[in-house]
Coordinates of C-alpha atoms in Angstrom, one line a residue:
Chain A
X210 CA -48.4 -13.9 1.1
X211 CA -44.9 -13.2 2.5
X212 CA -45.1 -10.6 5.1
X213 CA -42.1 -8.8 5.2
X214 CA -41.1 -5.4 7.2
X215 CA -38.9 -2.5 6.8
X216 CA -35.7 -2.6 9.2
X217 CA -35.1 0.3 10.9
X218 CA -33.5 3.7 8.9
X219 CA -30.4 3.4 10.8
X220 CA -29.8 0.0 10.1
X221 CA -30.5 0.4 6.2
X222 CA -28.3 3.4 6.3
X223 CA -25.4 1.7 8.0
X224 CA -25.4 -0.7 4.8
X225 CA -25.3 2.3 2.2
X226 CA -22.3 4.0 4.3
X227 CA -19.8 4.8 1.8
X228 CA -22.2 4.7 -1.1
X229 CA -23.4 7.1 -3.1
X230 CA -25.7 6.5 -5.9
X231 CA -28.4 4.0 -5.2
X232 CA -31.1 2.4 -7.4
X233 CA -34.6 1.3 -5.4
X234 CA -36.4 -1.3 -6.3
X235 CA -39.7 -2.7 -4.8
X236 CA -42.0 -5.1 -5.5
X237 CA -45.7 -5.1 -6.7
X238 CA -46.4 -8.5 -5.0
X239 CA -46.4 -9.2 -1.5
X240 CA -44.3 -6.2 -0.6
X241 CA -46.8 -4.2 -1.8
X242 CA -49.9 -5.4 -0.4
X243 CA -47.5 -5.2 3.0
X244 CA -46.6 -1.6 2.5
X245 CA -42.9 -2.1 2.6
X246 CA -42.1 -2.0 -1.1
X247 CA -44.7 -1.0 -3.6
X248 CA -44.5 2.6 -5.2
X249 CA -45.7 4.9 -2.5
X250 CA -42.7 3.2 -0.1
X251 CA -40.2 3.1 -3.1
X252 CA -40.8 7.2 -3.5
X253 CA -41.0 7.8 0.1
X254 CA -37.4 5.8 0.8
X255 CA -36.4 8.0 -2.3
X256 CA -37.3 10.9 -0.1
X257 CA -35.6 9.8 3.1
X258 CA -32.3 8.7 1.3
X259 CA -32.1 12.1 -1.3
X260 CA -32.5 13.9 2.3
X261 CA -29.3 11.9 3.7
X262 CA -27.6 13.1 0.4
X263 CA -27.6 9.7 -1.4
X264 CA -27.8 10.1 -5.1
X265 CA -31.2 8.0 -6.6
X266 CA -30.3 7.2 -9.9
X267 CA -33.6 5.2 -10.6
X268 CA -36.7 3.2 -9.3
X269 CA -38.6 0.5 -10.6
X270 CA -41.1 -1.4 -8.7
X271 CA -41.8 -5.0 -10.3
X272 CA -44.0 -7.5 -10.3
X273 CA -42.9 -10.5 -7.8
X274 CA -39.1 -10.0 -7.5
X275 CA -39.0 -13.4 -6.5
X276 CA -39.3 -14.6 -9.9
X277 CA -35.6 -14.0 -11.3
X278 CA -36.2 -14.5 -15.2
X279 CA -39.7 -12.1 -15.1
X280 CA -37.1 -9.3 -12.7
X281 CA -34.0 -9.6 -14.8
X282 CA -36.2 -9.0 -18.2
X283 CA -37.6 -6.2 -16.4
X284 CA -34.5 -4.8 -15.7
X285 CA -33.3 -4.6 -19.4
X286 CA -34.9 -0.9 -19.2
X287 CA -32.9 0.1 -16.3
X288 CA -29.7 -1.2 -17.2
X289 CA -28.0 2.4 -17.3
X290 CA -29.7 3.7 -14.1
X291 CA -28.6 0.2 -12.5
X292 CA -24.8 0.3 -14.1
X293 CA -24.4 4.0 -12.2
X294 CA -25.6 3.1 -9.3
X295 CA -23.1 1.7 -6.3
X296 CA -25.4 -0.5 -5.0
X297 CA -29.2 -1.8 -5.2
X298 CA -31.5 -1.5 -2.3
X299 CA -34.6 -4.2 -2.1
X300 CA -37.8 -3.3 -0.9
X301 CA -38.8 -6.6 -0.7
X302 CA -38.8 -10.2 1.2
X303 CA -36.2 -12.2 1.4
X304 CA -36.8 -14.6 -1.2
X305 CA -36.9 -11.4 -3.5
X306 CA -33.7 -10.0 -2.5
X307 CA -31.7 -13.6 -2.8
X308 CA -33.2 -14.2 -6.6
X309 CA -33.3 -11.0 -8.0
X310 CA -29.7 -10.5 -6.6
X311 CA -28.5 -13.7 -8.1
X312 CA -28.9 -11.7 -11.7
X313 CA -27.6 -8.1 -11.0
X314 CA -23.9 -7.7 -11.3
X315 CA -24.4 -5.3 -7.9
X316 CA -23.9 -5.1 -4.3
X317 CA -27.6 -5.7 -3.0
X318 CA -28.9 -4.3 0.6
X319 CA -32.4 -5.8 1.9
X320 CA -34.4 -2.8 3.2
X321 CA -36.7 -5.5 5.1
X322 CA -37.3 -8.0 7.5
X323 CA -39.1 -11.1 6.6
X324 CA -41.3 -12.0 9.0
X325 CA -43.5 -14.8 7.7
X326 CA -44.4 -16.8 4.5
X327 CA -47.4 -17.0 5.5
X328 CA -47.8 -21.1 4.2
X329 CA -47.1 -19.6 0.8
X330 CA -43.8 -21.4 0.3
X331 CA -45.0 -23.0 -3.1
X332 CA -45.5 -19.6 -4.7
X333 CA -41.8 -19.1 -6.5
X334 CA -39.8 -21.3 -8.3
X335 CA -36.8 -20.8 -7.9
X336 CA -34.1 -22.6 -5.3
X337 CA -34.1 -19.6 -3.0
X338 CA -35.2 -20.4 0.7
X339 CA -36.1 -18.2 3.5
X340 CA -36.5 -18.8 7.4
X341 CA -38.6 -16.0 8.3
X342 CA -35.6 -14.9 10.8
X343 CA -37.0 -11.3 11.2
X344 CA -33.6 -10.2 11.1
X345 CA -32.5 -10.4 7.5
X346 CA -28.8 -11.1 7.0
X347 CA -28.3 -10.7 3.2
X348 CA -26.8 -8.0 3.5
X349 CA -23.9 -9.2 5.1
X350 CA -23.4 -12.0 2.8
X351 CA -23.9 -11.1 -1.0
X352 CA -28.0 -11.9 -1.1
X353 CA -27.3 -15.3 -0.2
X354 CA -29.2 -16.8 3.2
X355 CA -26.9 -18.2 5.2
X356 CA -29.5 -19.8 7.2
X357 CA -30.4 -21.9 4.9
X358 CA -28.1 -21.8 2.2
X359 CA -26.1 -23.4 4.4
X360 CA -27.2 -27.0 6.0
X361 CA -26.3 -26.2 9.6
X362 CA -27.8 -22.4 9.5
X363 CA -24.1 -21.4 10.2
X364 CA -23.4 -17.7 10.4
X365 CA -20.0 -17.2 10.5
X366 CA -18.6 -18.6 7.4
X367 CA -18.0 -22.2 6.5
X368 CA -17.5 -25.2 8.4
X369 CA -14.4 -27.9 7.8
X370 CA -17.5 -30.1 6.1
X371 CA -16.9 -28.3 2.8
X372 CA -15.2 -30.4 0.4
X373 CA -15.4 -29.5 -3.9
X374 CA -17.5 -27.1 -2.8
X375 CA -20.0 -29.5 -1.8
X376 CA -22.0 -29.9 1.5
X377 CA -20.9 -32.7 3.8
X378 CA -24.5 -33.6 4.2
X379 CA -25.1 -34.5 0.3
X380 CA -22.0 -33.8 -1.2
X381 CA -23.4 -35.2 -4.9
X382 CA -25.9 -32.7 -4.8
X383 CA -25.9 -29.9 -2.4
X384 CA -23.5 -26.9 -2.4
X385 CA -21.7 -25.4 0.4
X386 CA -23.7 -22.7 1.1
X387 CA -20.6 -20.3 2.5
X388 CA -18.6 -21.4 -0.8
X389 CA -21.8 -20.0 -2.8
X390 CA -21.3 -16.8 -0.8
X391 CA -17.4 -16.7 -0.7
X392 CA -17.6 -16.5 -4.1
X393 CA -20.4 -13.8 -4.6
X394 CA -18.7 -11.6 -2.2
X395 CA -15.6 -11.7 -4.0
X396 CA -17.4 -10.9 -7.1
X397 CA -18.6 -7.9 -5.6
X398 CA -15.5 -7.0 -4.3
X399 CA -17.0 -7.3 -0.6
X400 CA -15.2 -10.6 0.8
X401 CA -14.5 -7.8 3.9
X402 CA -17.8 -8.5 4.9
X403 CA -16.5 -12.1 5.5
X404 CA -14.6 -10.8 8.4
X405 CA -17.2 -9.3 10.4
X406 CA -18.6 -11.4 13.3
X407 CA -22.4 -11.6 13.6
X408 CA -23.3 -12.2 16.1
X409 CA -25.9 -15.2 17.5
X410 CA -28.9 -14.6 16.5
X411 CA -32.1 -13.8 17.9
X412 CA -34.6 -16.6 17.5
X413 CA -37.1 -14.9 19.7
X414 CA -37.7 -13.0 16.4
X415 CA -38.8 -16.4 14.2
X416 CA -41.8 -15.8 16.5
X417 CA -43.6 -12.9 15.5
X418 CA -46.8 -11.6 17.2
X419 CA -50.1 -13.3 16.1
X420 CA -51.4 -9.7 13.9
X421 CA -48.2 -10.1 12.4
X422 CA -48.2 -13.4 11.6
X423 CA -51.8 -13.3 10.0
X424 CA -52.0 -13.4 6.5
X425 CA -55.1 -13.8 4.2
X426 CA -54.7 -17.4 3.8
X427 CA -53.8 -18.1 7.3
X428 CA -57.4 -16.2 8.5
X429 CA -59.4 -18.3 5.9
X430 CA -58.3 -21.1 7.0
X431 CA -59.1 -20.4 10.7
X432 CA -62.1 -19.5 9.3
X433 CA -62.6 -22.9 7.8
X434 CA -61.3 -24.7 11.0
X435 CA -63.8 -22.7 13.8
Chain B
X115 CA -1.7 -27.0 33.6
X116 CA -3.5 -26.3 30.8
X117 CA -2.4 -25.8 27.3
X118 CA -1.7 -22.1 27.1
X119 CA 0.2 -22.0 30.2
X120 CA 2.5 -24.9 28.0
X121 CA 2.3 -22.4 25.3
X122 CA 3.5 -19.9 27.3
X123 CA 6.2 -21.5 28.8
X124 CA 7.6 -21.8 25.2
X125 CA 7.7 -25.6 25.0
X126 CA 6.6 -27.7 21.8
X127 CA 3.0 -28.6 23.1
X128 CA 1.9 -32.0 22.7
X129 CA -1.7 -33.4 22.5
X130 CA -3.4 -36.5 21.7
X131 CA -7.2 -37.8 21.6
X132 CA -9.5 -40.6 22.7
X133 CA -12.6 -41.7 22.0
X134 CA -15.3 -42.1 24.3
X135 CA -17.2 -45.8 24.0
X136 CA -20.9 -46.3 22.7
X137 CA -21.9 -47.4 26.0
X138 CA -20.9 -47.3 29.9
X139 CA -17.3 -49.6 29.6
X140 CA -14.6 -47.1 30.0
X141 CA -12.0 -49.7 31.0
X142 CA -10.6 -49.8 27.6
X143 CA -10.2 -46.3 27.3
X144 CA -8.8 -45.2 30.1
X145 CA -6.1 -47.6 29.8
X146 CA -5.2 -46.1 26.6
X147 CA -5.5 -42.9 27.9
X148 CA -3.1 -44.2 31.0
X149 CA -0.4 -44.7 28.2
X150 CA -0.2 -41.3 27.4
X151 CA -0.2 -40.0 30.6
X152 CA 3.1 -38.2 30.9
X153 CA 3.8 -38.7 27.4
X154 CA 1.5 -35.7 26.4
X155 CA 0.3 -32.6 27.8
X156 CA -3.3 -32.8 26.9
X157 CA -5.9 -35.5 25.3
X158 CA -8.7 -34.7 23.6
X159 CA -12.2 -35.9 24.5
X160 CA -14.1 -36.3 21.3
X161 CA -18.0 -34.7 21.6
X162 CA -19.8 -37.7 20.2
X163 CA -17.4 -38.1 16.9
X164 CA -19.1 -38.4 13.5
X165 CA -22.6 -37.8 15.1
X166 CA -22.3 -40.9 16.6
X167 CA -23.6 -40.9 20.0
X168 CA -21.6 -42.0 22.9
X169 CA -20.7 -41.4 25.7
X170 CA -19.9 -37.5 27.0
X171 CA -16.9 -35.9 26.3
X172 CA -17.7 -34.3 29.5
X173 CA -17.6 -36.8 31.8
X174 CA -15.0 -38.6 30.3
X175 CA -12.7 -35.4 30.9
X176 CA -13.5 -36.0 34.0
X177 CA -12.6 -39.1 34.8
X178 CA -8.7 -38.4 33.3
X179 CA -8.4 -35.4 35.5
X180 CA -8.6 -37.7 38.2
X181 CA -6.2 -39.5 36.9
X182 CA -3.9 -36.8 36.7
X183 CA -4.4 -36.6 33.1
X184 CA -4.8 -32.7 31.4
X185 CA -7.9 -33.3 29.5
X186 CA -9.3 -31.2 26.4
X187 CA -13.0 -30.6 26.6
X188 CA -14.3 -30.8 22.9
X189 CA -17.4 -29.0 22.5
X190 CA -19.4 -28.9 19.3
X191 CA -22.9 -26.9 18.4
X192 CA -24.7 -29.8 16.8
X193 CA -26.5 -31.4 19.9
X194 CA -26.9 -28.3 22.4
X195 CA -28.5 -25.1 22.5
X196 CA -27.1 -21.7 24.0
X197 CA -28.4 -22.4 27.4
X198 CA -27.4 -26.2 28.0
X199 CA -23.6 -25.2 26.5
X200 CA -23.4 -22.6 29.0
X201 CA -24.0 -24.6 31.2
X202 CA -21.9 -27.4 30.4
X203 CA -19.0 -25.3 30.6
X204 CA -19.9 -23.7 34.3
X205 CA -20.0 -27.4 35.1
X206 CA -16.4 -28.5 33.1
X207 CA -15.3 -25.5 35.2
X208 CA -16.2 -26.6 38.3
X209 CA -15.1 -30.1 38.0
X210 CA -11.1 -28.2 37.1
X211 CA -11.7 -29.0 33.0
X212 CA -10.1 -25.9 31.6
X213 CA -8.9 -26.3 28.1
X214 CA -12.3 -26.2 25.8
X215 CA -11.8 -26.9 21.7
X216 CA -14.5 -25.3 20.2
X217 CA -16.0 -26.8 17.4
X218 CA -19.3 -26.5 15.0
X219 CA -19.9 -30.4 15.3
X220 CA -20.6 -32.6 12.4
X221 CA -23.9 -32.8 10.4
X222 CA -26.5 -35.6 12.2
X223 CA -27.1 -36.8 8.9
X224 CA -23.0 -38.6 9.3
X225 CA -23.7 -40.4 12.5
X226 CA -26.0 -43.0 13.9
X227 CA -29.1 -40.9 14.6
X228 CA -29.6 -39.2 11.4
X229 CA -33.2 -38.6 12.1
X230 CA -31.9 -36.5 14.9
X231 CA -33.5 -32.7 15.1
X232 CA -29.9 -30.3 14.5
X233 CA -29.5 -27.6 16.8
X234 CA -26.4 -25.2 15.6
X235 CA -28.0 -22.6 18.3
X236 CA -24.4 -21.3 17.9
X237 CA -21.3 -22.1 15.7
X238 CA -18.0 -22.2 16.5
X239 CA -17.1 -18.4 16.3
X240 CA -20.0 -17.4 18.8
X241 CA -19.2 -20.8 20.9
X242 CA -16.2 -19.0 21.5
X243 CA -17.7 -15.6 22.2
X244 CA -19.2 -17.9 24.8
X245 CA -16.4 -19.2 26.5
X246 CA -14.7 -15.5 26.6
X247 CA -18.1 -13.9 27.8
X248 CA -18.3 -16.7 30.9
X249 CA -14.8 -15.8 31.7
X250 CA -15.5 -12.0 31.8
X251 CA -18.0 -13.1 34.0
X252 CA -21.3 -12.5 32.1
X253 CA -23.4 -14.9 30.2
X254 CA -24.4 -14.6 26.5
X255 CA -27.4 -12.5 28.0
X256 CA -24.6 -10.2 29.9
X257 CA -26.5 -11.7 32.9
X258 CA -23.5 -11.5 36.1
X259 CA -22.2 -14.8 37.0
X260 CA -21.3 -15.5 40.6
X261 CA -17.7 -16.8 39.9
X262 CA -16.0 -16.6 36.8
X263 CA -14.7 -19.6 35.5
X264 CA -11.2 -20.6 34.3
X265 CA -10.5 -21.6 30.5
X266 CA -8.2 -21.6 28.2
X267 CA -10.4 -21.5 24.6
X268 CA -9.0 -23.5 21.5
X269 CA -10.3 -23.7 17.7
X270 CA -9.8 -25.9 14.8
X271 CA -8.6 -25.0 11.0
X272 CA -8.5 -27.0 8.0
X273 CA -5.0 -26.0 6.5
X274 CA -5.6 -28.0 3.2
X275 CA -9.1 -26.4 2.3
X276 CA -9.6 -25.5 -0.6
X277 CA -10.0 -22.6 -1.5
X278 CA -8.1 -21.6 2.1
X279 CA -9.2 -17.9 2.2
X280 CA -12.4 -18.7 4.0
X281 CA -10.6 -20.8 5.9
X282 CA -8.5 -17.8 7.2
X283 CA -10.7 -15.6 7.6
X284 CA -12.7 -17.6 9.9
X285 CA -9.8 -18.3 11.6
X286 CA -9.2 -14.8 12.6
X287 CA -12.5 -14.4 13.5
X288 CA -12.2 -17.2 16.0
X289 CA -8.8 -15.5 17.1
X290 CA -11.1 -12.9 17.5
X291 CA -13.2 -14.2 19.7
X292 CA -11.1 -15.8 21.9
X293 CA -9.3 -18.6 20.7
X294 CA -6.0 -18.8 22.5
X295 CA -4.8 -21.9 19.7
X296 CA -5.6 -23.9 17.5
X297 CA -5.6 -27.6 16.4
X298 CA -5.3 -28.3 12.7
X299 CA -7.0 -30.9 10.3
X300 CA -4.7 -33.8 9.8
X301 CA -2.0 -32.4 7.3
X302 CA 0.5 -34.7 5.3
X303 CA 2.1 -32.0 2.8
X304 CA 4.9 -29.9 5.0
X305 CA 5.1 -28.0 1.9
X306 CA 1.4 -26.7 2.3
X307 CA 1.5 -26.5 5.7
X308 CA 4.3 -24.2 5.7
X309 CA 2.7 -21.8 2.7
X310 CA -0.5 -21.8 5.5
X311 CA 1.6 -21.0 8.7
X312 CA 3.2 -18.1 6.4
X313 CA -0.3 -17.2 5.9
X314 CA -1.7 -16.8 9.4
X315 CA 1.9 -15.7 11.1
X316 CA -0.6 -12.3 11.2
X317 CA -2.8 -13.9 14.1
X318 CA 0.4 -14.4 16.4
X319 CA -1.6 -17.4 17.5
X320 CA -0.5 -20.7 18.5
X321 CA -1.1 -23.8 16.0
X322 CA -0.5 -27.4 17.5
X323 CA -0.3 -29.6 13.3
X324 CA -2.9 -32.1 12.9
X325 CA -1.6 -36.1 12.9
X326 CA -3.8 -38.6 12.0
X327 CA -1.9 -42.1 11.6
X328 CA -2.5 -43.7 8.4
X329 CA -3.9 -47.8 9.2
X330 CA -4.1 -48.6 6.0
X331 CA -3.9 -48.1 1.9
X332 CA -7.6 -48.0 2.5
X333 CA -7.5 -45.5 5.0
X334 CA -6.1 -43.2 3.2
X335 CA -7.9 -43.3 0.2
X336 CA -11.2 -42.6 1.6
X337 CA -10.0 -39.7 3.5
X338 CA -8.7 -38.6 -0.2
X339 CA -12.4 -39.2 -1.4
X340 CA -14.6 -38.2 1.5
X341 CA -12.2 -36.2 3.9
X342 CA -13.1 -32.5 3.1
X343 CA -9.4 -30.5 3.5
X344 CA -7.0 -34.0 3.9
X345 CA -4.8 -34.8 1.0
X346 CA -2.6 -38.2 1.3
X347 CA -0.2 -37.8 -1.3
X348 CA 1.2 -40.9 -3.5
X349 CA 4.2 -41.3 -2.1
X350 CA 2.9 -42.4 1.4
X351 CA 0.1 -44.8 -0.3
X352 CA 2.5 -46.5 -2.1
X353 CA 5.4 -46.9 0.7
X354 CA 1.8 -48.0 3.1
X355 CA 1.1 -50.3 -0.3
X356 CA 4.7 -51.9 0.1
X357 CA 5.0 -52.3 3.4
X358 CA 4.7 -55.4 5.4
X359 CA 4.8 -54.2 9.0
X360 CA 1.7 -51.4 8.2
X361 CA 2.1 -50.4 12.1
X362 CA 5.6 -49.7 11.7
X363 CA 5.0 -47.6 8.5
X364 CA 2.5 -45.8 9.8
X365 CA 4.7 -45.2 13.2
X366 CA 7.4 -44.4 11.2
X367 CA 5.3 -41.7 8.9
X368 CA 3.9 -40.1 11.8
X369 CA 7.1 -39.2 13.3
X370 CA 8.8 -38.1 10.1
X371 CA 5.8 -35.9 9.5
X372 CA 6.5 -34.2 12.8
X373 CA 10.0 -34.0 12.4
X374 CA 9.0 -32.5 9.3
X375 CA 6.7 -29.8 10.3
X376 CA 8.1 -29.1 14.2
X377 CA 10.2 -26.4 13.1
X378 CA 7.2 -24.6 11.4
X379 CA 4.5 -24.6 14.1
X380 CA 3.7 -24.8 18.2
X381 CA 3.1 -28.1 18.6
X382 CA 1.7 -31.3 17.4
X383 CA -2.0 -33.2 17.7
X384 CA -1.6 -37.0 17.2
X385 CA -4.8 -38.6 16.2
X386 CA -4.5 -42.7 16.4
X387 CA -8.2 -43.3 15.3
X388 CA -8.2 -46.7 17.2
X389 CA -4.2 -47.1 17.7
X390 CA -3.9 -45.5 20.9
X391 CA -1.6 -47.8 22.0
X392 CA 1.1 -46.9 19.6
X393 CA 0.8 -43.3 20.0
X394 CA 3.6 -43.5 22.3
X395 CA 5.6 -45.0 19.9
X396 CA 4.9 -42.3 17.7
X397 CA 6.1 -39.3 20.0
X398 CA 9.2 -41.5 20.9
X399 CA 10.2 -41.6 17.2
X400 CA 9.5 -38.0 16.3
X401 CA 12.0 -37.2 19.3
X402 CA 9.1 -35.6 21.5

C-alpha cells in the first residue's frame, strides 16, 4: 500500500490562489484505506474549500488513480464538471497524481504527501515513479516528479545534459525529464512556475517515523521474519 | 583579483581552463597553466571532467594561486553532499580561492566509475544559494559562521539549447541566486549567439562566450552528435577538412570566432581540450 498524507491547508490553499472553481478527486485505493482521499475526505475538503469561497464544481472518488486508462474512462462522466473547473485537486499519492494528470487537459494540485510505497512498487503499470519525498513537488511542475523524472533528481529545471530532448544518461531511450515538464507547463499555460526557486530539499523527510512507515505487508512480513 | 572586480573595471575578461591529471604528476599542467599566466585573468579548474575522477579541482586551484595565477574553482553537485560542499568552499576561502563556477556536474554513468552512487544533494541553482548564504555569513541551516568568506559566484548556460527558454529561465534563476557571470557552452554561430545575448540583456549580467578549439573534423562531428547545445556548422568542417596545418586552422578559427562575438558580450572562455599550449596563440590572434 502507498501511504500517503495530506499537506497542510495552507499549503494546498497557496496552490489554488487565484482559482476559483475546483474539481476533487480521490481515490478508493490506497488513499482510501489511508484516510487522505476516499469519500468522507473528498466531502470534507469540499467543506473546507466551499468555506474559503472556492467554487466545487464536482467530485469523484475512483478506484486506483494510478491506473491512467481505468481514471481517464472514469472520467468520461465528469467531463463537463472537469471542463468548468480551473484546476483539479488529487487526493491521492503521488503516482496517482502524475498518471491521472498525464490525461486531464488541467492544471493538477496534489493535496498529499507521499510518504511510503510500502514495497508495493509493482502494483501500477504505468512509467510513473515516486520517491517517497514526503514533500510532494507536483505541483510546481505540471504532475511530473522531478525527482525522478529526471536522472539526477534535479529541482530547478534542466541541466546542459539535455540534447533532442533526451537524457544524457541514455539518450536512445530516456527523456529529459525537465523537457517532459517544460512542455506540460506550457500546455497548461503555467511555464511561470518554471521561474520559482525551490528550494533544497528536505531529505530528513524520505525517513518517516516507523508507525508511519508500517503498512500491512511490511508488518506480515516482520511477522514472518520474528 | 578575481573576475568580478575585472568585470567591474569594465575590461573584456579573459579566462581559460586546465585539466587536472588522473593521478599525482602535476608537472605537465602546471606548465601549461604557466603559459597562460599573464595572458589571462582567470583559469578554470575542472571538478573531475566527464565523471572521470582525477585529481581535485581544489587543490589544483591551489597550487596556481601560488603561482600567482587567478584560479576558477569549478564546483559541481554530482560527487558531494550539502555538508562536504560547504565545506569545501570555507576551505577554497581560506586558502584565497575566490571565483567559484557553479555547476550541476555530469551524470556518473559518462565517466570512469559509472557504478558510482550519484549524489545531486543540490543543483546548480541551490549550489549557488550556497555560496551567497556563506558569504551572508550563514550556512544552508542559517547556522552563524565565524568569518564570512569572500567569493565571487559564476554559472554556466548553454546558448544553443534547444529549445532555449528553459535555458533562460534557469539562468535567471541562477542570477537569482547569486551568480555574478556566467560562462557559456562553446558557441560557433555569432548569429545565435547574438539573438541569445538580446535575449538575456534583461539579467544585466555578465557573459564571458564559450571557445572550445576545434582538433579535428572528427572533433567536431561528435560534439555535433553527442554534444547536447554545440552546433559546428559546415563551413568550419569543411575549411578543418581542407586544411593542412589543422593547428593553425583551428588557431585561426578561434580567434576569428572571438573577433566575431567580442563586441556582443563581456568576455571570452577559451577551452583547448588538450592544446593548452596554443591557447596563447589564440588570444594573440583574436587581438586580446
Amino acid at each position: 500500500m502507498i501511504i500517503s498524507q495530506q499537506k497542510p491547508i495552507e499549503e494546498i490553499l497557496g496552490y489554488l490562489e487565484g482559482e476559483s472553481n475546483i474539481f476533487l478527486l480521490g481515490c478508493k485505493g490506497c488513499a482510501e484505506a489511508c484516510e487522505t482521499g476516499g469519500e468522507k475526505q473528498v466531502l470534507q475538503m469540499k467543506e473546507t474549500l466551499t468555506k474559503e469561497g472556492k467554487n466545487i464544481t464536482g467530485t469523484c472518488v475512483i478506484d486506483f488513480l494510478c491506473d491512467k486508462a481505468l481514471a481517464k474512462t472514469r472520467l468520461f462522466a465528469h467531463e463537463g464538471k472537469i471542463g468548468k473547473a480551473d484546476s483539479i485537486l488529487f487526493m491521492t499519492c503521488g503516482i496517482g497524481v502524475q498518471a491521472t494528470s498525464a490525461v486531464l487537459p488541467k492544471v493538477c494540485h496534489p493535496a498529499c504527501n507521499t510518504i511510503s510505497v510500502g514495497g508495493a512498487r509493482g502494483e501500477w503499470r504505468g512509467e510513473e515513479r515516486c520517491n517517497e519525498c514526503g514533500d510532494c513537488l507536483l505541483d510546481m511542475t505540471g504532475g511530473i516528479c522531478p525527482l525522478t523524472a529526471c536522472t539526477k533528481g534535479l529541482i530547478n529545471g534542466p541541466c546542459g545534459g539535455s540534447k533532442d530532448g533526451k537524457c544524457e544518461f541514455e539518450p536512445d531511450v530516456r527523456d529529459c525529464g525537465w523537457m517532459l515538464i517544460y512542455e506540460r507547463l506550457k500546455k497548461l499555460n503555467k511555464l511561470d512556475n518554471l521561474k520559482k526557486i525551490i528550494e533544497p530539499k528536505d531529505y530528513a523527510k524520505m525517513n518517516p517515523p516507523k508507525d508511519i512507515r508500517s503498512t500491512i505487508m511490511w508488518s506480515l512480513e516482520q511477522k514472518q521474519v520474528n | 583579483m578575481n573576475l568580478g572586480e575585472h568585470f567591474k573595471s569594465g575590461k573584456f575578461v579573459v579566462s581559460s581552463e586546465i585539466g587536472p591529471p588522473k593521478g599525482i604528476n602535476t608537472e605537465a599542467m602546471l606548465a601549461d597553466a604557466d603559459l597562460l599566466k599573464g595572458k589571462v585573468d582567470a583559469v578554470n579548474v575542472t571538478d573531475q571532467q566527464s565523471s572521470v575522477m582525477r585529481l581535485g579541482s581544489f587543490v589544483t586551484c591551489h597550487l596556481l594561486k601560488e603561482r600567482g595565477i587567478e584560479p576558477n574553482f569549478q564546483v559541481t553537485c554530482r560527487d558531494r553532499n550539502r555538508i562536504a560542499l560547504q565545506s569545501d568552499l570555507l576551505s577554497a576561502a581560506v586558502l584565497g580561492i575566490e571565483n567559484v563556477l557553479c555547476l550541476t556536474g555530469d551524470y556518473v554513468s559518462l565517466g570512469d566509475h559509472p557504478e558510482a552512487k550519484p549524489v545531486f544533494d543540490l543543483d546548480s541553482v541551490s549550489l549557488l544559494q550556497v555560496v551567497t548564504a556563506l558569504q551572508n555569513g550563514k550556512d544552508l541551516s542559517g547556522s552563524e559562521l565565524s568569518g564570512s568568506p569572500k567569493f565571487c559566484a559564476g554559472a554556466v548556460v548553454t546558448p544553443g539549447a534547444d529549445p532555449l527558454e528553459p535555458q533562460i529561465i534557469k539562468m535567471e534563476k541562477k542570477v537569482k541566486a547569486g551568480a555574478q557571470f556566467f560562462q557559456t557552452q562553446a558557441v560557433y554561430e555569432p548569429d545565435k549567439f547574438e539573438k541569445f545575448m538580446e535575449q538575456v540583456r534583461y539579467l544585466n549580467v555578465p557573459v564571458m562566450l564559450g571557445v572550445v578549439m576545434l582538433k579535428s573534423v572528427g572533433m567536431a562531428r561528435f560534439m555535433n552528435k553527442y554534444v547536447a547545445g554545440i552546433h559546428v556548422p559546415d563551413n568550419l568542417i569543411e575549411e578543418m577538412e581542407k586544411t593542412e596545418n589543422k593547428a593553425d586552422k583551428s588557431i585561426e578559427i578561434a580567434a576569428r570566432l572571438i573577433k566575431e562575438m567580442k563586441p556582443m558580450c563581456q568576455g571570452v572562455h577559451i577551452m583547448a581540450i588538450g592544446w593548452e599550449k596554443k591557447v596563447p596563440a589564440v588570444i594573440d590572434a583574436a587581438g586580446l
